[in-house]
Every structure is written in structure tokens, then in C-alpha cells.
Amino acid sequence: MKICYRSTKHEKLVSNKRKLMQKYWDINTEAILSSIGELISADSLSHIPLAIRPHALQGVNSLIFTVDIKHPYRLLFVPIWEYDNSNPITTIKEVEIVELSINTHDNKFNASNYI
């Protein structure tokens, strides 16, 4: 898939492992880079390994997709092009990463900040 970043800050972090480790610790750094690698190497979201659980958030947040990083943290992304709502997993071929590591179950999480 084609990947872009909403924030140049995130793009710079991903390209500099040392800075990424300073911000997200050793354990999350490897998981973040691995998840991004899985997204890049896949043809569509349907080719992502089920082990990292690619899925859309529920309800009003259904435009935001996530993959697991390390519980409870997730990588958040949104599709760039129109996709078929009946089966979005197979039609998403280009995504914009909006957050590298966030706990979507935290009470402070507000999905409207990412749409």
C-alpha cells in the first residue's frame, strides 16, 4: 500500500530510529516499525496479517482504522481514497498515518481530532 503521514513530525520520527526510541521506548519502536512495514508491503488492508488486527473503529469513528502495536497501543490511519463501505478492508490501497502509538481505549481519546 502507499503510505503517507499527516504530520511531518511522524514521518521524521519513523525515519530516525533513535528519535523514535526516545519518544516511544524500545518495545513500541520495533512494533511501530513492524506495523508500518506490514502496511507498506501489503497490496491492500486485506493482506495485513490478522495478528495485528486491522479494523475500523466503531460508531462515529468508523472512518479511522487501526492496527495493534502492543496492547493497548495502536497505529491509527485513515484511507486516502474513496472505498467501498460494504467491504473496506479489500479496497483500501492508500492510507494516511495520523498517529503512531495511541491508546484508543483511554477516556481522553477523541477520534474527532484525527478525522
PDB file of C-alpha atoms in Angstrom:
ATOM      1  CA  MET A   1       0.000   0.000   0.000  1.00  0.00           C
ATOM      2  CA  LYS A   2       1.003   3.570  -0.392  1.00  0.00           C
ATOM      3  CA  ILE A   3       1.646   5.299   2.937  1.00  0.00           C
ATOM      4  CA  CYS A   4       1.792   8.989   3.769  1.00  0.00           C
ATOM      5  CA  TYR A   5       1.854  10.829   7.073  1.00  0.00           C
ATOM      6  CA  ARG A   6      -0.457  13.589   8.249  1.00  0.00           C
ATOM      7  CA  SER A   7       2.370  15.058  10.283  1.00  0.00           C
ATOM      8  CA  THR A   8       5.923  15.627   9.065  1.00  0.00           C
ATOM      9  CA  LYS A   9       6.875  15.065  12.709  1.00  0.00           C
ATOM     10  CA  HIS A  10       5.703  11.444  12.450  1.00  0.00           C
ATOM     11  CA  GLU A  11       7.441  10.945   9.119  1.00  0.00           C
ATOM     12  CA  LYS A  12      10.724  12.219  10.577  1.00  0.00           C
ATOM     13  CA  LEU A  13      10.362  10.014  13.668  1.00  0.00           C
ATOM     14  CA  VAL A  14       9.818   6.887  11.577  1.00  0.00           C
ATOM     15  CA  SER A  15      12.911   7.658   9.505  1.00  0.00           C
ATOM     16  CA  ASN A  16      15.079   8.156  12.631  1.00  0.00           C
ATOM     17  CA  LYS A  17      15.014   5.077  14.851  1.00  0.00           C
ATOM     18  CA  ARG A  18      16.944   6.742  17.683  1.00  0.00           C
ATOM     19  CA  LYS A  19      14.415   9.580  17.980  1.00  0.00           C
ATOM     20  CA  LEU A  20      11.541   7.133  17.678  1.00  0.00           C
ATOM     21  CA  MET A  21      13.019   5.129  20.577  1.00  0.00           C
ATOM     22  CA  GLN A  22      13.338   8.271  22.694  1.00  0.00           C
ATOM     23  CA  LYS A  23       9.665   9.040  22.216  1.00  0.00           C
ATOM     24  CA  TYR A  24       8.048   5.585  22.233  1.00  0.00           C
ATOM     25  CA  TRP A  25      10.559   3.337  24.079  1.00  0.00           C
ATOM     26  CA  ASP A  26      12.374   0.316  22.715  1.00  0.00           C
ATOM     27  CA  ILE A  27       9.438  -2.097  22.788  1.00  0.00           C
ATOM     28  CA  ASN A  28       6.969   0.148  20.967  1.00  0.00           C
ATOM     29  CA  THR A  29       9.588   1.319  18.459  1.00  0.00           C
ATOM     30  CA  GLU A  30      10.081  -2.142  16.963  1.00  0.00           C
ATOM     31  CA  ALA A  31       6.327  -2.750  16.921  1.00  0.00           C
ATOM     32  CA  ILE A  32       5.643   0.621  15.238  1.00  0.00           C
ATOM     33  CA  LEU A  33       8.241  -0.012  12.537  1.00  0.00           C
ATOM     34  CA  SER A  34       6.996  -3.570  12.042  1.00  0.00           C
ATOM     35  CA  SER A  35       3.376  -2.424  11.654  1.00  0.00           C
ATOM     36  CA  ILE A  36       4.347   0.281   9.166  1.00  0.00           C
ATOM     37  CA  GLY A  37       6.382  -2.313   7.259  1.00  0.00           C
ATOM     38  CA  GLU A  38       3.330  -4.595   7.119  1.00  0.00           C
ATOM     39  CA  LEU A  39       1.222  -1.735   5.717  1.00  0.00           C
ATOM     40  CA  ILE A  40       3.819  -0.851   3.085  1.00  0.00           C
ATOM     41  CA  SER A  41       4.311  -4.435   1.908  1.00  0.00           C
ATOM     42  CA  ALA A  42       0.586  -5.210   1.590  1.00  0.00           C
ATOM     43  CA  ASP A  43      -1.402  -4.626  -1.601  1.00  0.00           C
ATOM     44  CA  SER A  44      -4.486  -3.689   0.418  1.00  0.00           C
ATOM     45  CA  LEU A  45      -5.643  -3.808   4.005  1.00  0.00           C
ATOM     46  CA  SER A  46      -6.946  -7.332   3.406  1.00  0.00           C
ATOM     47  CA  HIS A  47      -3.327  -8.523   3.029  1.00  0.00           C
ATOM     48  CA  ILE A  48      -2.314  -7.366   6.516  1.00  0.00           C
ATOM     49  CA  PRO A  49      -1.705 -10.268   8.933  1.00  0.00           C
ATOM     50  CA  LEU A  50      -4.674 -10.813  11.224  1.00  0.00           C
ATOM     51  CA  ALA A  51      -2.239 -10.961  14.154  1.00  0.00           C
ATOM     52  CA  ILE A  52      -2.028  -7.138  14.170  1.00  0.00           C
ATOM     53  CA  ARG A  53      -5.837  -6.878  13.902  1.00  0.00           C
ATOM     54  CA  PRO A  54      -6.567  -4.388  11.108  1.00  0.00           C
ATOM     55  CA  HIS A  55     -10.005  -2.937  11.818  1.00  0.00           C
ATOM     56  CA  ALA A  56     -12.107   0.218  11.763  1.00  0.00           C
ATOM     57  CA  LEU A  57     -13.084   1.918  14.990  1.00  0.00           C
ATOM     58  CA  GLN A  58     -16.765   1.676  15.892  1.00  0.00           C
ATOM     59  CA  GLY A  59     -19.636   4.164  15.556  1.00  0.00           C
ATOM     60  CA  VAL A  60     -18.891   7.733  14.543  1.00  0.00           C
ATOM     61  CA  ASN A  61     -15.189   6.838  14.444  1.00  0.00           C
ATOM     62  CA  SER A  62     -15.639   4.277  11.655  1.00  0.00           C
ATOM     63  CA  LEU A  63     -13.544   6.336   9.213  1.00  0.00           C
ATOM     64  CA  ILE A  64     -10.476   5.652  11.359  1.00  0.00           C
ATOM     65  CA  PHE A  65      -8.674   2.330  11.051  1.00  0.00           C
ATOM     66  CA  THR A  66      -6.137   0.823  13.425  1.00  0.00           C
ATOM     67  CA  VAL A  67      -3.635  -1.983  13.704  1.00  0.00           C
ATOM     68  CA  ASP A  68      -2.301  -3.218  17.012  1.00  0.00           C
ATOM     69  CA  ILE A  69       1.148  -2.131  18.100  1.00  0.00           C
ATOM     70  CA  LYS A  70       1.471  -3.507  21.624  1.00  0.00           C
ATOM     71  CA  HIS A  71      -1.547  -3.628  23.901  1.00  0.00           C
ATOM     72  CA  PRO A  72      -3.117  -1.160  24.488  1.00  0.00           C
ATOM     73  CA  TYR A  73      -1.391   0.967  21.831  1.00  0.00           C
ATOM     74  CA  ARG A  74      -2.452   1.203  18.202  1.00  0.00           C
ATOM     75  CA  LEU A  75      -1.337   2.790  14.944  1.00  0.00           C
ATOM     76  CA  LEU A  76      -4.150   4.985  13.573  1.00  0.00           C
ATOM     77  CA  PHE A  77      -4.689   5.686   9.889  1.00  0.00           C
ATOM     78  CA  VAL A  78      -7.399   6.872   7.527  1.00  0.00           C
ATOM     79  CA  PRO A  79      -7.994   5.822   3.910  1.00  0.00           C
ATOM     80  CA  ILE A  80      -6.970   8.483   1.415  1.00  0.00           C
ATOM     81  CA  TRP A  81      -9.259   7.460  -1.461  1.00  0.00           C
ATOM     82  CA  GLU A  82     -12.914   6.547  -1.541  1.00  0.00           C
ATOM     83  CA  TYR A  83     -13.530   2.970  -0.585  1.00  0.00           C
ATOM     84  CA  ASP A  84     -16.420   0.551  -0.681  1.00  0.00           C
ATOM     85  CA  ASN A  85     -18.162   0.681   2.709  1.00  0.00           C
ATOM     86  CA  SER A  86     -19.539  -2.828   2.220  1.00  0.00           C
ATOM     87  CA  ASN A  87     -16.019  -4.287   2.292  1.00  0.00           C
ATOM     88  CA  PRO A  88     -13.476  -1.554   3.094  1.00  0.00           C
ATOM     89  CA  ILE A  89     -10.671  -3.910   4.075  1.00  0.00           C
ATOM     90  CA  THR A  90     -10.184  -5.155   0.498  1.00  0.00           C
ATOM     91  CA  THR A  91     -10.473  -1.769  -1.214  1.00  0.00           C
ATOM     92  CA  ILE A  92      -8.092   0.347   0.884  1.00  0.00           C
ATOM     93  CA  LYS A  93      -4.810   0.669  -1.019  1.00  0.00           C
ATOM     94  CA  GLU A  94      -3.567   4.047   0.209  1.00  0.00           C
ATOM     95  CA  VAL A  95      -3.577   5.334   3.784  1.00  0.00           C
ATOM     96  CA  GLU A  96      -2.539   8.360   5.782  1.00  0.00           C
ATOM     97  CA  ILE A  97      -1.000   7.609   9.170  1.00  0.00           C
ATOM     98  CA  VAL A  98      -2.420  10.032  11.716  1.00  0.00           C
ATOM     99  CA  GLU A  99      -0.968   8.665  14.976  1.00  0.00           C
ATOM    100  CA  LEU A 100       1.921   6.305  15.658  1.00  0.00           C
ATOM    101  CA  SER A 101       1.078   4.989  19.111  1.00  0.00           C
ATOM    102  CA  ILE A 102      -2.109   5.776  20.997  1.00  0.00           C
ATOM    103  CA  ASN A 103      -4.413   4.019  23.435  1.00  0.00           C
ATOM    104  CA  THR A 104      -7.858   4.248  21.812  1.00  0.00           C
ATOM    105  CA  HIS A 105      -9.489   2.874  24.972  1.00  0.00           C
ATOM    106  CA  ASP A 106      -8.248   5.793  27.076  1.00  0.00           C
ATOM    107  CA  ASN A 107     -11.021   8.116  28.261  1.00  0.00           C
ATOM    108  CA  LYS A 108      -9.021  11.071  26.885  1.00  0.00           C
ATOM    109  CA  PHE A 109      -9.022   9.649  23.333  1.00  0.00           C
ATOM    110  CA  ASN A 110     -11.062  11.831  20.971  1.00  0.00           C
ATOM    111  CA  ALA A 111     -11.317  10.438  17.453  1.00  0.00           C
ATOM    112  CA  SER A 112     -12.594  13.741  16.048  1.00  0.00           C
ATOM    113  CA  ASN A 113      -9.029  15.060  16.406  1.00  0.00           C
ATOM    114  CA  TYR A 114      -7.945  12.622  13.690  1.00  0.00           C
ATOM    115  CA  ILE A 115     -10.655  12.894  11.026  1.00  0.00           C
TER     116      ILE A 115
END
